[in-house]
XYZ file of C-alpha atoms in Angstrom:
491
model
C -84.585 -94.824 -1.372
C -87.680 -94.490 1.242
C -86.405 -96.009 4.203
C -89.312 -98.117 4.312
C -87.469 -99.815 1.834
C -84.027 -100.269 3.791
C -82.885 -103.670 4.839
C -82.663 -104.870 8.833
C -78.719 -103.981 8.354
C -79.114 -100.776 6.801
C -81.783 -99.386 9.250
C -79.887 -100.894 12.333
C -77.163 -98.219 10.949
C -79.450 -95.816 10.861
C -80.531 -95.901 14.365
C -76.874 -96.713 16.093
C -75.419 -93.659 14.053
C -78.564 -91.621 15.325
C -79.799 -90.166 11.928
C -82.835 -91.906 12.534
C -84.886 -92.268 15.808
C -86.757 -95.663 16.247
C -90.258 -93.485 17.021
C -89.440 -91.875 13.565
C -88.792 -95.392 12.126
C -91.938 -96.751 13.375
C -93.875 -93.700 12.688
C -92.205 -94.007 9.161
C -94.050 -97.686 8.844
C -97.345 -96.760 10.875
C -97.695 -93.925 7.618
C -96.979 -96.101 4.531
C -99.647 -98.996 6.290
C -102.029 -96.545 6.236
C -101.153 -95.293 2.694
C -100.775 -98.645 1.260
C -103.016 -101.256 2.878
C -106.148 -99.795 2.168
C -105.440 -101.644 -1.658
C -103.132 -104.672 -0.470
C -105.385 -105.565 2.511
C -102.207 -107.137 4.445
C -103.298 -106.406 8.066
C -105.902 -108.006 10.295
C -105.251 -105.101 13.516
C -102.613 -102.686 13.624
C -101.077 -101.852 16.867
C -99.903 -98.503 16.704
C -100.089 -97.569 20.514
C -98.080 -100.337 21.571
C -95.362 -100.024 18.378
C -94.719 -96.845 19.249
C -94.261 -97.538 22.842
C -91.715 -99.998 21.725
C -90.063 -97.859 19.364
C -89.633 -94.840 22.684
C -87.976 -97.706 25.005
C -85.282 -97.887 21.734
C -85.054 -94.643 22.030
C -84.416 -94.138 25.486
C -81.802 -96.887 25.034
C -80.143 -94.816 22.660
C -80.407 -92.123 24.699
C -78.170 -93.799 27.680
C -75.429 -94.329 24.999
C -75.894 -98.217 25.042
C -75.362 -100.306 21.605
C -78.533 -101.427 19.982
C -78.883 -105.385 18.908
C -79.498 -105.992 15.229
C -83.264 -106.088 15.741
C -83.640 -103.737 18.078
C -85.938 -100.667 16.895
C -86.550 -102.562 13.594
C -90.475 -102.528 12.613
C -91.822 -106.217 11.608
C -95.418 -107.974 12.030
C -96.386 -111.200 12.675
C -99.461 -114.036 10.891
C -101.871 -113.914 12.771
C -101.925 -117.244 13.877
C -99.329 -116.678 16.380
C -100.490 -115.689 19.911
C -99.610 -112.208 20.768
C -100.393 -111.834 24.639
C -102.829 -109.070 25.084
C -103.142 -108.435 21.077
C -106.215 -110.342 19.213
C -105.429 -112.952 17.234
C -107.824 -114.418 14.782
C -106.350 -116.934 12.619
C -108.506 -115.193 10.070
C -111.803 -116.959 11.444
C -114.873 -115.995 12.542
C -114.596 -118.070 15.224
C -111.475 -116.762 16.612
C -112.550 -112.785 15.722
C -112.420 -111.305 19.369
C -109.582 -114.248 21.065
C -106.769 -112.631 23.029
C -104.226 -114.686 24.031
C -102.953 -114.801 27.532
C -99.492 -116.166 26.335
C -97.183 -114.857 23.883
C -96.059 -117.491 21.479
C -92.246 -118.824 21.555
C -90.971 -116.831 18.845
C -93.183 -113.693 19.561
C -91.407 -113.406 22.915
C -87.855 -114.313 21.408
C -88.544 -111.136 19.196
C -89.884 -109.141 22.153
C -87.094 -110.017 24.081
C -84.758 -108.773 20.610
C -86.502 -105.415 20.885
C -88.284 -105.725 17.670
C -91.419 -103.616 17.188
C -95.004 -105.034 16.365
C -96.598 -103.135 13.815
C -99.603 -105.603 13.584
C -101.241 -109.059 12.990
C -101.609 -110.006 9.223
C -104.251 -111.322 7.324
C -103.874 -115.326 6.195
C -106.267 -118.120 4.708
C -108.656 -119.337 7.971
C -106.727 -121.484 10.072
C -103.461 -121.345 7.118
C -105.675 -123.328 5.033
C -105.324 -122.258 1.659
C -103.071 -121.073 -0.873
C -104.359 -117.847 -2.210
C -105.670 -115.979 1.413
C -108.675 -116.208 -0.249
C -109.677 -118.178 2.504
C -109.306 -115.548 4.998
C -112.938 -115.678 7.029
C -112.504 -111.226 6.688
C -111.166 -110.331 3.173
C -108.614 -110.910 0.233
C -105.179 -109.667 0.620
C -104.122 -108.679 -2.546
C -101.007 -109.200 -4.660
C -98.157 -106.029 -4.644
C -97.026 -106.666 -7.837
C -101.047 -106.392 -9.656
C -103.464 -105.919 -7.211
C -105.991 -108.050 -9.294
C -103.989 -111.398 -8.482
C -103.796 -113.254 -5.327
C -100.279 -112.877 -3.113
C -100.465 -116.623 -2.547
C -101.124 -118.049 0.967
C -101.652 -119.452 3.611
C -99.225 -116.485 4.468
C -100.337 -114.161 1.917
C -100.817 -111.436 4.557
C -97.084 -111.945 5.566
C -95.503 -112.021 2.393
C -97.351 -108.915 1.059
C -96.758 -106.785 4.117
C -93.192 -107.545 3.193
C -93.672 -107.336 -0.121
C -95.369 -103.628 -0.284
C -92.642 -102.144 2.004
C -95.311 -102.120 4.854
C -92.815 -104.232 7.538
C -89.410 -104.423 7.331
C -90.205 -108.308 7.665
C -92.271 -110.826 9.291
C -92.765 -114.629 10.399
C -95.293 -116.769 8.446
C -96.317 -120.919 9.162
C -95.503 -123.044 6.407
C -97.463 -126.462 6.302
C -97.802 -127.516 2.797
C -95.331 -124.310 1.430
C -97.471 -121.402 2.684
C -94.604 -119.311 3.349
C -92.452 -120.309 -0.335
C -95.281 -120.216 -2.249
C -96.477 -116.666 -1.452
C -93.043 -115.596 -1.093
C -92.918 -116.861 -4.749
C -95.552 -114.625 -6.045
C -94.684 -111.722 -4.235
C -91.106 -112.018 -5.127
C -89.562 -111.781 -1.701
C -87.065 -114.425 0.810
C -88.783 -116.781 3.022
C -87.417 -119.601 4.565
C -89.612 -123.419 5.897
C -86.974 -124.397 8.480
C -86.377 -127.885 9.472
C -89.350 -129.578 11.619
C -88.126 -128.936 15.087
C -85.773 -126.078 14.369
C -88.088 -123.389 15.420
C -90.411 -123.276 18.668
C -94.295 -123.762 17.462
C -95.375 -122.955 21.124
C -98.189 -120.296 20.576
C -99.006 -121.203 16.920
C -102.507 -122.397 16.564
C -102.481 -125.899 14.912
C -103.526 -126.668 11.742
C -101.139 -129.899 11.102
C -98.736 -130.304 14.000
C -96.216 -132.855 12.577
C -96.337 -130.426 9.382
C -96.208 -126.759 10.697
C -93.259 -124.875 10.860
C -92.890 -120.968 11.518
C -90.440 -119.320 9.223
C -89.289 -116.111 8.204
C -90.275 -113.454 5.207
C -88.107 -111.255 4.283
C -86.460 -108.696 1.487
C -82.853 -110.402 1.203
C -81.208 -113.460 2.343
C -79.190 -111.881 4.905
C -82.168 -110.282 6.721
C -83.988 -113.950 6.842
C -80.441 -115.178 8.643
C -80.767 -112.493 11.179
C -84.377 -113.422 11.754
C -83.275 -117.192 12.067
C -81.002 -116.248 14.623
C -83.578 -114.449 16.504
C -86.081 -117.199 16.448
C -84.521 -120.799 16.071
C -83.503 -123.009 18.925
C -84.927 -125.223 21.693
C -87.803 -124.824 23.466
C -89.051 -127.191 26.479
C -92.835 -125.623 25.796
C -92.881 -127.353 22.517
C -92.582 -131.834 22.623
C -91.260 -131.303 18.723
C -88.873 -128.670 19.348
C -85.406 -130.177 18.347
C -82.078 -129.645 20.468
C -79.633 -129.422 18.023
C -76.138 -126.934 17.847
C -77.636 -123.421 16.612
C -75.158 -121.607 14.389
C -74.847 -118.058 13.487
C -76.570 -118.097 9.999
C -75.106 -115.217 9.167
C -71.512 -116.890 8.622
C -72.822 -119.112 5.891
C -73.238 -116.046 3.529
C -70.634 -116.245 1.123
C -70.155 -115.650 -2.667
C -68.256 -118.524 -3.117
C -70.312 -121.646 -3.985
C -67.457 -123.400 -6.400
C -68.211 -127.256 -6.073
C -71.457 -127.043 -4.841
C -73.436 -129.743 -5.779
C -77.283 -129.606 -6.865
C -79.396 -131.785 -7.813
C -82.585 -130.980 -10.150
C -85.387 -133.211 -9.258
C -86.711 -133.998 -12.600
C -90.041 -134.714 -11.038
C -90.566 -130.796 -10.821
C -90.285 -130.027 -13.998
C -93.439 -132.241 -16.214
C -96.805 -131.295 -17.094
C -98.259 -128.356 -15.381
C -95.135 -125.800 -15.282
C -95.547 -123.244 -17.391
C -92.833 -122.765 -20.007
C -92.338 -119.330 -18.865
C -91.201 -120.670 -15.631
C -89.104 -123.242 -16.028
C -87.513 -120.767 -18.475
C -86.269 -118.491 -15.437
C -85.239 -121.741 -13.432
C -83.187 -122.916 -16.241
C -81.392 -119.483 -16.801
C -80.837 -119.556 -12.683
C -79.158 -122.717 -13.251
C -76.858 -121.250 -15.572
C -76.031 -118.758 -13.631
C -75.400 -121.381 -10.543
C -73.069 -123.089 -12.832
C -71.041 -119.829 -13.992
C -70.670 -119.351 -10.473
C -68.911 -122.831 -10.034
C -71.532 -124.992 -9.219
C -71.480 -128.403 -10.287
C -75.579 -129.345 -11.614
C -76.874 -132.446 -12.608
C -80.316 -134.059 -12.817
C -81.805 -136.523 -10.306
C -84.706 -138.486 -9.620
C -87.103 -138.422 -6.230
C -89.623 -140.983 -7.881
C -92.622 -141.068 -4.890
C -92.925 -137.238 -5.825
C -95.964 -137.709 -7.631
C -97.300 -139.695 -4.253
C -96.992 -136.656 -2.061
C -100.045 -134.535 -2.757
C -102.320 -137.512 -1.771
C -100.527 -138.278 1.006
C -100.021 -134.809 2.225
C -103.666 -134.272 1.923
C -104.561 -136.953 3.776
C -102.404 -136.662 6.700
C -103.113 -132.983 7.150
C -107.106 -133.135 6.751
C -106.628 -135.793 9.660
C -104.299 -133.979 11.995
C -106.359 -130.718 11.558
C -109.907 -132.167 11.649
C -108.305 -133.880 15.404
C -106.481 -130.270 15.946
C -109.916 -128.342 15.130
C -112.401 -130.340 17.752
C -111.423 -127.813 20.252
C -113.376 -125.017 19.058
C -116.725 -125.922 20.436
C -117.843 -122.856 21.890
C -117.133 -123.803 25.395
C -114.286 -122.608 26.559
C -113.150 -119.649 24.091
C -113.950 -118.324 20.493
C -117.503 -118.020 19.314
C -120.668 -119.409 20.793
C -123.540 -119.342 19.066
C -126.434 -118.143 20.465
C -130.222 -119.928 20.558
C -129.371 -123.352 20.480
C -131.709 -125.647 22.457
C -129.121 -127.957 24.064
C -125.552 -128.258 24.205
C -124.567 -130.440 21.239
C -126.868 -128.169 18.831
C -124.801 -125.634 20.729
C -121.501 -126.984 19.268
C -122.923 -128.049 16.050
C -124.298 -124.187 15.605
C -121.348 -122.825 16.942
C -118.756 -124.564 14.508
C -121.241 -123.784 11.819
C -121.635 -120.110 12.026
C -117.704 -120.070 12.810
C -116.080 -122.357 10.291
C -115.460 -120.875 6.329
C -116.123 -123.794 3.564
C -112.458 -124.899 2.848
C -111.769 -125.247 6.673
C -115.215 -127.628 6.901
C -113.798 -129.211 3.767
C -110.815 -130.211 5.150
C -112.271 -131.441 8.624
C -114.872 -133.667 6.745
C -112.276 -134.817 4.439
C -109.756 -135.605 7.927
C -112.732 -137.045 9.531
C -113.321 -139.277 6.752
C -110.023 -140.506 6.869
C -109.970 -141.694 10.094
C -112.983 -143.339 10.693
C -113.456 -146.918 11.762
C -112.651 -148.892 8.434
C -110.741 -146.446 6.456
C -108.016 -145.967 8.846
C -105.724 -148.139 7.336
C -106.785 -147.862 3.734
C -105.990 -143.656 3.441
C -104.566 -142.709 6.825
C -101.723 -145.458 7.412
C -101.393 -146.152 4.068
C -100.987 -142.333 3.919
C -98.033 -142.445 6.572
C -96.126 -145.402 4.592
C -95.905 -142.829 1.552
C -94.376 -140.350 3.314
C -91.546 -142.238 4.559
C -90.913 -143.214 0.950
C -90.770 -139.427 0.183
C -88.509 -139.009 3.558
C -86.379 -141.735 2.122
C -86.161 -140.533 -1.871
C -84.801 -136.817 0.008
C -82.428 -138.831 2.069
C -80.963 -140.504 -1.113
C -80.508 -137.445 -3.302
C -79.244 -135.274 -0.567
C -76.348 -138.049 0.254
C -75.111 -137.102 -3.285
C -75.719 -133.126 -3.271
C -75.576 -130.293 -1.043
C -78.640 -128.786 -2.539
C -82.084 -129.310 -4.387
C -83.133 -126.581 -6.857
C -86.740 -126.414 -8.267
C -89.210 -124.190 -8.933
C -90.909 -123.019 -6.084
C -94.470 -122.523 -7.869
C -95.829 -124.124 -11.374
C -96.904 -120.588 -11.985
C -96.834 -116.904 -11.227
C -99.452 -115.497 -8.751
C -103.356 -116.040 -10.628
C -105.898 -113.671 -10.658
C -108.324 -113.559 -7.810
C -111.281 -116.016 -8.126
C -109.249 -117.836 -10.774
C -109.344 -121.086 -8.504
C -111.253 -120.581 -5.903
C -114.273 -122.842 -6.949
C -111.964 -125.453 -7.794
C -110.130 -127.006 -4.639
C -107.872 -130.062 -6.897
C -106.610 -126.781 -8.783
C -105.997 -124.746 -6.276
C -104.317 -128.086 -4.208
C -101.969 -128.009 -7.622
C -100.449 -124.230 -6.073
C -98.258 -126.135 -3.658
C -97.284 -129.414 -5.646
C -93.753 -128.221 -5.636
C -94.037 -127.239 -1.890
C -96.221 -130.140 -0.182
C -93.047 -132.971 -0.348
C -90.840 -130.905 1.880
C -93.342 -130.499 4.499
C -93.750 -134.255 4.259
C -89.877 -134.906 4.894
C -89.439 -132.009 7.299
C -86.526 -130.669 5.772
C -85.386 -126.934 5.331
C -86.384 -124.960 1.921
C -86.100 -121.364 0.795
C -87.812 -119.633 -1.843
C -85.905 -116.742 -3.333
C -86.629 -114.424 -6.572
C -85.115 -115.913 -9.777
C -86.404 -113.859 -12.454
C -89.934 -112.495 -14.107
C -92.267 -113.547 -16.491
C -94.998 -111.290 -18.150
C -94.083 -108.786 -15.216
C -94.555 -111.129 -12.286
C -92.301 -112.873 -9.443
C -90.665 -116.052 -10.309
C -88.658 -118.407 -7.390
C -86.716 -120.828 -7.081
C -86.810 -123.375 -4.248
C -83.731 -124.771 -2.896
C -83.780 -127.524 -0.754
C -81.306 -129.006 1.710
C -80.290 -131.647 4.206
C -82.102 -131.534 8.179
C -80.300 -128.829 10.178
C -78.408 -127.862 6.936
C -80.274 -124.190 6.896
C -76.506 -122.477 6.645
C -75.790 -124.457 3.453
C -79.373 -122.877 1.787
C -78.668 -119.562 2.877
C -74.832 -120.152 1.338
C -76.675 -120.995 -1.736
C -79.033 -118.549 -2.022
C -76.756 -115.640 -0.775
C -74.581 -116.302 -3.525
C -77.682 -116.343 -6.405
C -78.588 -112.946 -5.067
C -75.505 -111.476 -4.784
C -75.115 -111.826 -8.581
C -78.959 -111.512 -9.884
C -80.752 -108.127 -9.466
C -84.361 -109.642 -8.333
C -84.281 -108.922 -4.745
C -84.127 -105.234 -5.650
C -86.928 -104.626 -7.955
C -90.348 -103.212 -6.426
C -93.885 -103.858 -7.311
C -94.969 -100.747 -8.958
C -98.245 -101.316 -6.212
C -101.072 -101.775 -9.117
C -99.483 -99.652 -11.527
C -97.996 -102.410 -13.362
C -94.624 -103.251 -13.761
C -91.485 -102.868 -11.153
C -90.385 -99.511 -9.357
């Protein structure tokens, strides 16, 4: 196997037992990106000069006989809407093209400080809104698994990186399920902690009581490690949660007899494709030859939580997005004959359609008279949905579901249809809303794509997900089949 392929445990092996340098490692990545990504289209910027800088400081550790930490040495990347001191960062907009941040964001440094490598910045839909990356204000990231179809989004950049063996992982924003959903297409691990879990200091807003940083990854144990790394308190962030941070990595055990998990029969009417719901239903055989105890339940404002969700994040993003006016960083346009044509000019030459979409849409919603009729009404719905999660998860440990309706579309499928697209995250969006923890893992294939399965859990209850999802894996052969990279079919 190419060790591009290896797992976080497997290379940290590597490098302790010294039959692998971290310079070789990284050099090892820094080849198959530039092999690979002309087709996939994952990264935004590439920093090789300051990877392999990182990679000789491992080395030199090595050198002085001292013990590596688990991340230490390993290769990963980062979405590019998470400030990278020094490093432009886009957010996949015009304009944001040439911003460098003079901060590092929260989890950026926690990884810095872990002595992970930065391969690069990856490609996303502008500003994470999107579910296809067709959004992305530079180009289309495209699908591992067939090239022709989308990887998903917002984090489609993330997820394919991951996907194609181009980073050993990376850290994506989830707002509405733009870390599951890709991760669902693509057929890789990635984790939507609980709101508050992990630090978004240094991730540019799109819907601040809805984004949450997560990680992407090839296995469930890898995506404990990188919780470990990255979760915790943070006094530069008002949301960040204090809260007793475990050791993920203890959770992962085969054993799951007596779980109990509930399937939301919301997720399963009109719009899943049969093919679909035939891999979740085979996963929740297999759950239940495992010991698992699984019955149906019911989260009835479900069908609520797109409208709501849409809503509240048009209006927290179009509030979120008045900052870039040209004045004090990003884009300016040029010509204008006073300063609000300035601004006006500036945001439109910057701004992509779906990101003027939404912040007409949020504007709309918040304007004198309609307040109360979309925005607060909007807020009321949500607690229902908050409230339906807190029932069902007082009788189960877990909630299984499919993480997408479908596998990954072709590119340009949806794109000229917005409500369609919206319908990519239906089984995503009502997490977000109750800021609990969900993982999507592979379950299975249909016609030759990715299939996963969502599980859902309690706040804070990220250990009992991982238990649950370690235990799938361990006894399914998903996680280790490879996108054949556009020749069709698995490697």
């Amino acid at each position: 196997m190419e060790m591009t392929a290896l797992t976080i445990g497997e290379l940290h092996e590597l490098l302790e037992s010294k039959k692998l340098s971290a310079t070789e490692l990284t050099q090892g990545f820094l080849d198959r990106i530039e092999a690979v990504d002309p087709d996939i289209r994952a990264f935004i910027t590439v920093t090789k000069q300051e990877a392999l800088a990182q990679a000789k400081a491992v080395d030199e550790k090595l050198g002085r006989g001292e013990k590596l930490g688990i991340l230490e040495g390993i290769p990963m990347a980062l979405k590019d809407n998470l400030c990278t001191e020094g490093i432009r960062t886009t957010c996949s907009s015009k304009i944001l093209e040439n911003f460098i941040p003079p901060y590092q964001a929260t989890v950026a440094e926690k990884l810095h400080d872990s002595g992970a490598v930065l391969l690069g910045k990856l490609n996303m839909d502008e500003f994470a809104m999107g579910s296809s990356t067709e959004n992305s204000g530079f180009f289309n990231t495209r699908n591992p698994w067939d090239p022709e179809r989308v990887p998903g989004g917002s984090s489609g950049g993330s997820v394919a990186a991951v996907a194609a063996d181009q980073a050993v992982y990376a850290l994506g924003s989830d707002t509405g399920g733009s870390i599951r959903q890709p991760a669902a297409f693509c057929g890789v691990v990635g984790l939507k902690p609980t709101y508050g879990a992990v630090s978004r200091y240094g991730l540019i807003a799109y819907a601040s009581s809805l984004d949450q940083i997560g990680p992407v990854t090839k296995t469930v144990r890898d995506n404990a490690l990188i919780l470990n790394a990255i979760a915790g308190h943070d006094g530069k962030d008002s949301t960040s949660a204090v809260f007793e941070k475990p050791d993920y990595t203890q959770f992962l055990s085969e054993d799951i007899r007596g779980l109990r998990i509930g399937v939301p029969k919301e997720y399963f009417g009109q719009g899943l494709a049969p093919q679909v719901e035939g891999v979740i239903q085979e996963a929740l055989r297999t759950y239940e030859s495992l010991g698992a105890i699984v019955e149906e339940c019911s989260l009835p404002h479900t069908e609520y939580a797109m409208p709501a969700y849409y809503l509240i994040a048009t209006a927290e993003a179009s509030s979120n997005l008045a900052r870039y006016d040209g004045v004090r960083y990003g884009q300016r346009a040029e010509g204008a004959e006073d300063v609000i044509g300035m601004f006006c000019q500036t945001r439109a030459e910057g701004f992509g359609p779906e990101v003027k979409r939404r912040i007409m849409l949020g504007t709309y919603a918040l304007s004198a008279g309609y307040y109360d009729a979309y925005y607060l009404k909007a807020q009321k719905v949500r607690t229902l949905i908050v409230r339906d999660f807190e029932e069902a998860l007082a009788k189960f440990d877990v909630l299984l579901s499919p993480t997408t309706p479908t596998t990954a579309f072709r590119i340009g499928e949806k794109s000229g249809d917005p409500l369609t697209m919206y319908l990519s995250d239906v089984c995503t969006v009502p997490i977000n809303l109750a800021g609990i923890p969900a993982i999507s893992i592979p379950a299975g294939f249909a016609d030759g794509l990715p299939v996963g399965m969502q599980l859902m859990g309690k706040h804070f209850a990220e250990g009992t997900l991982y238990k649950a999802a370690y235990a799938f894996e361990k006894n399914t052969a998903f996680h280790t089949m490879k996108p054949g990279l556009g020749k069709g079919g698995a490697r």
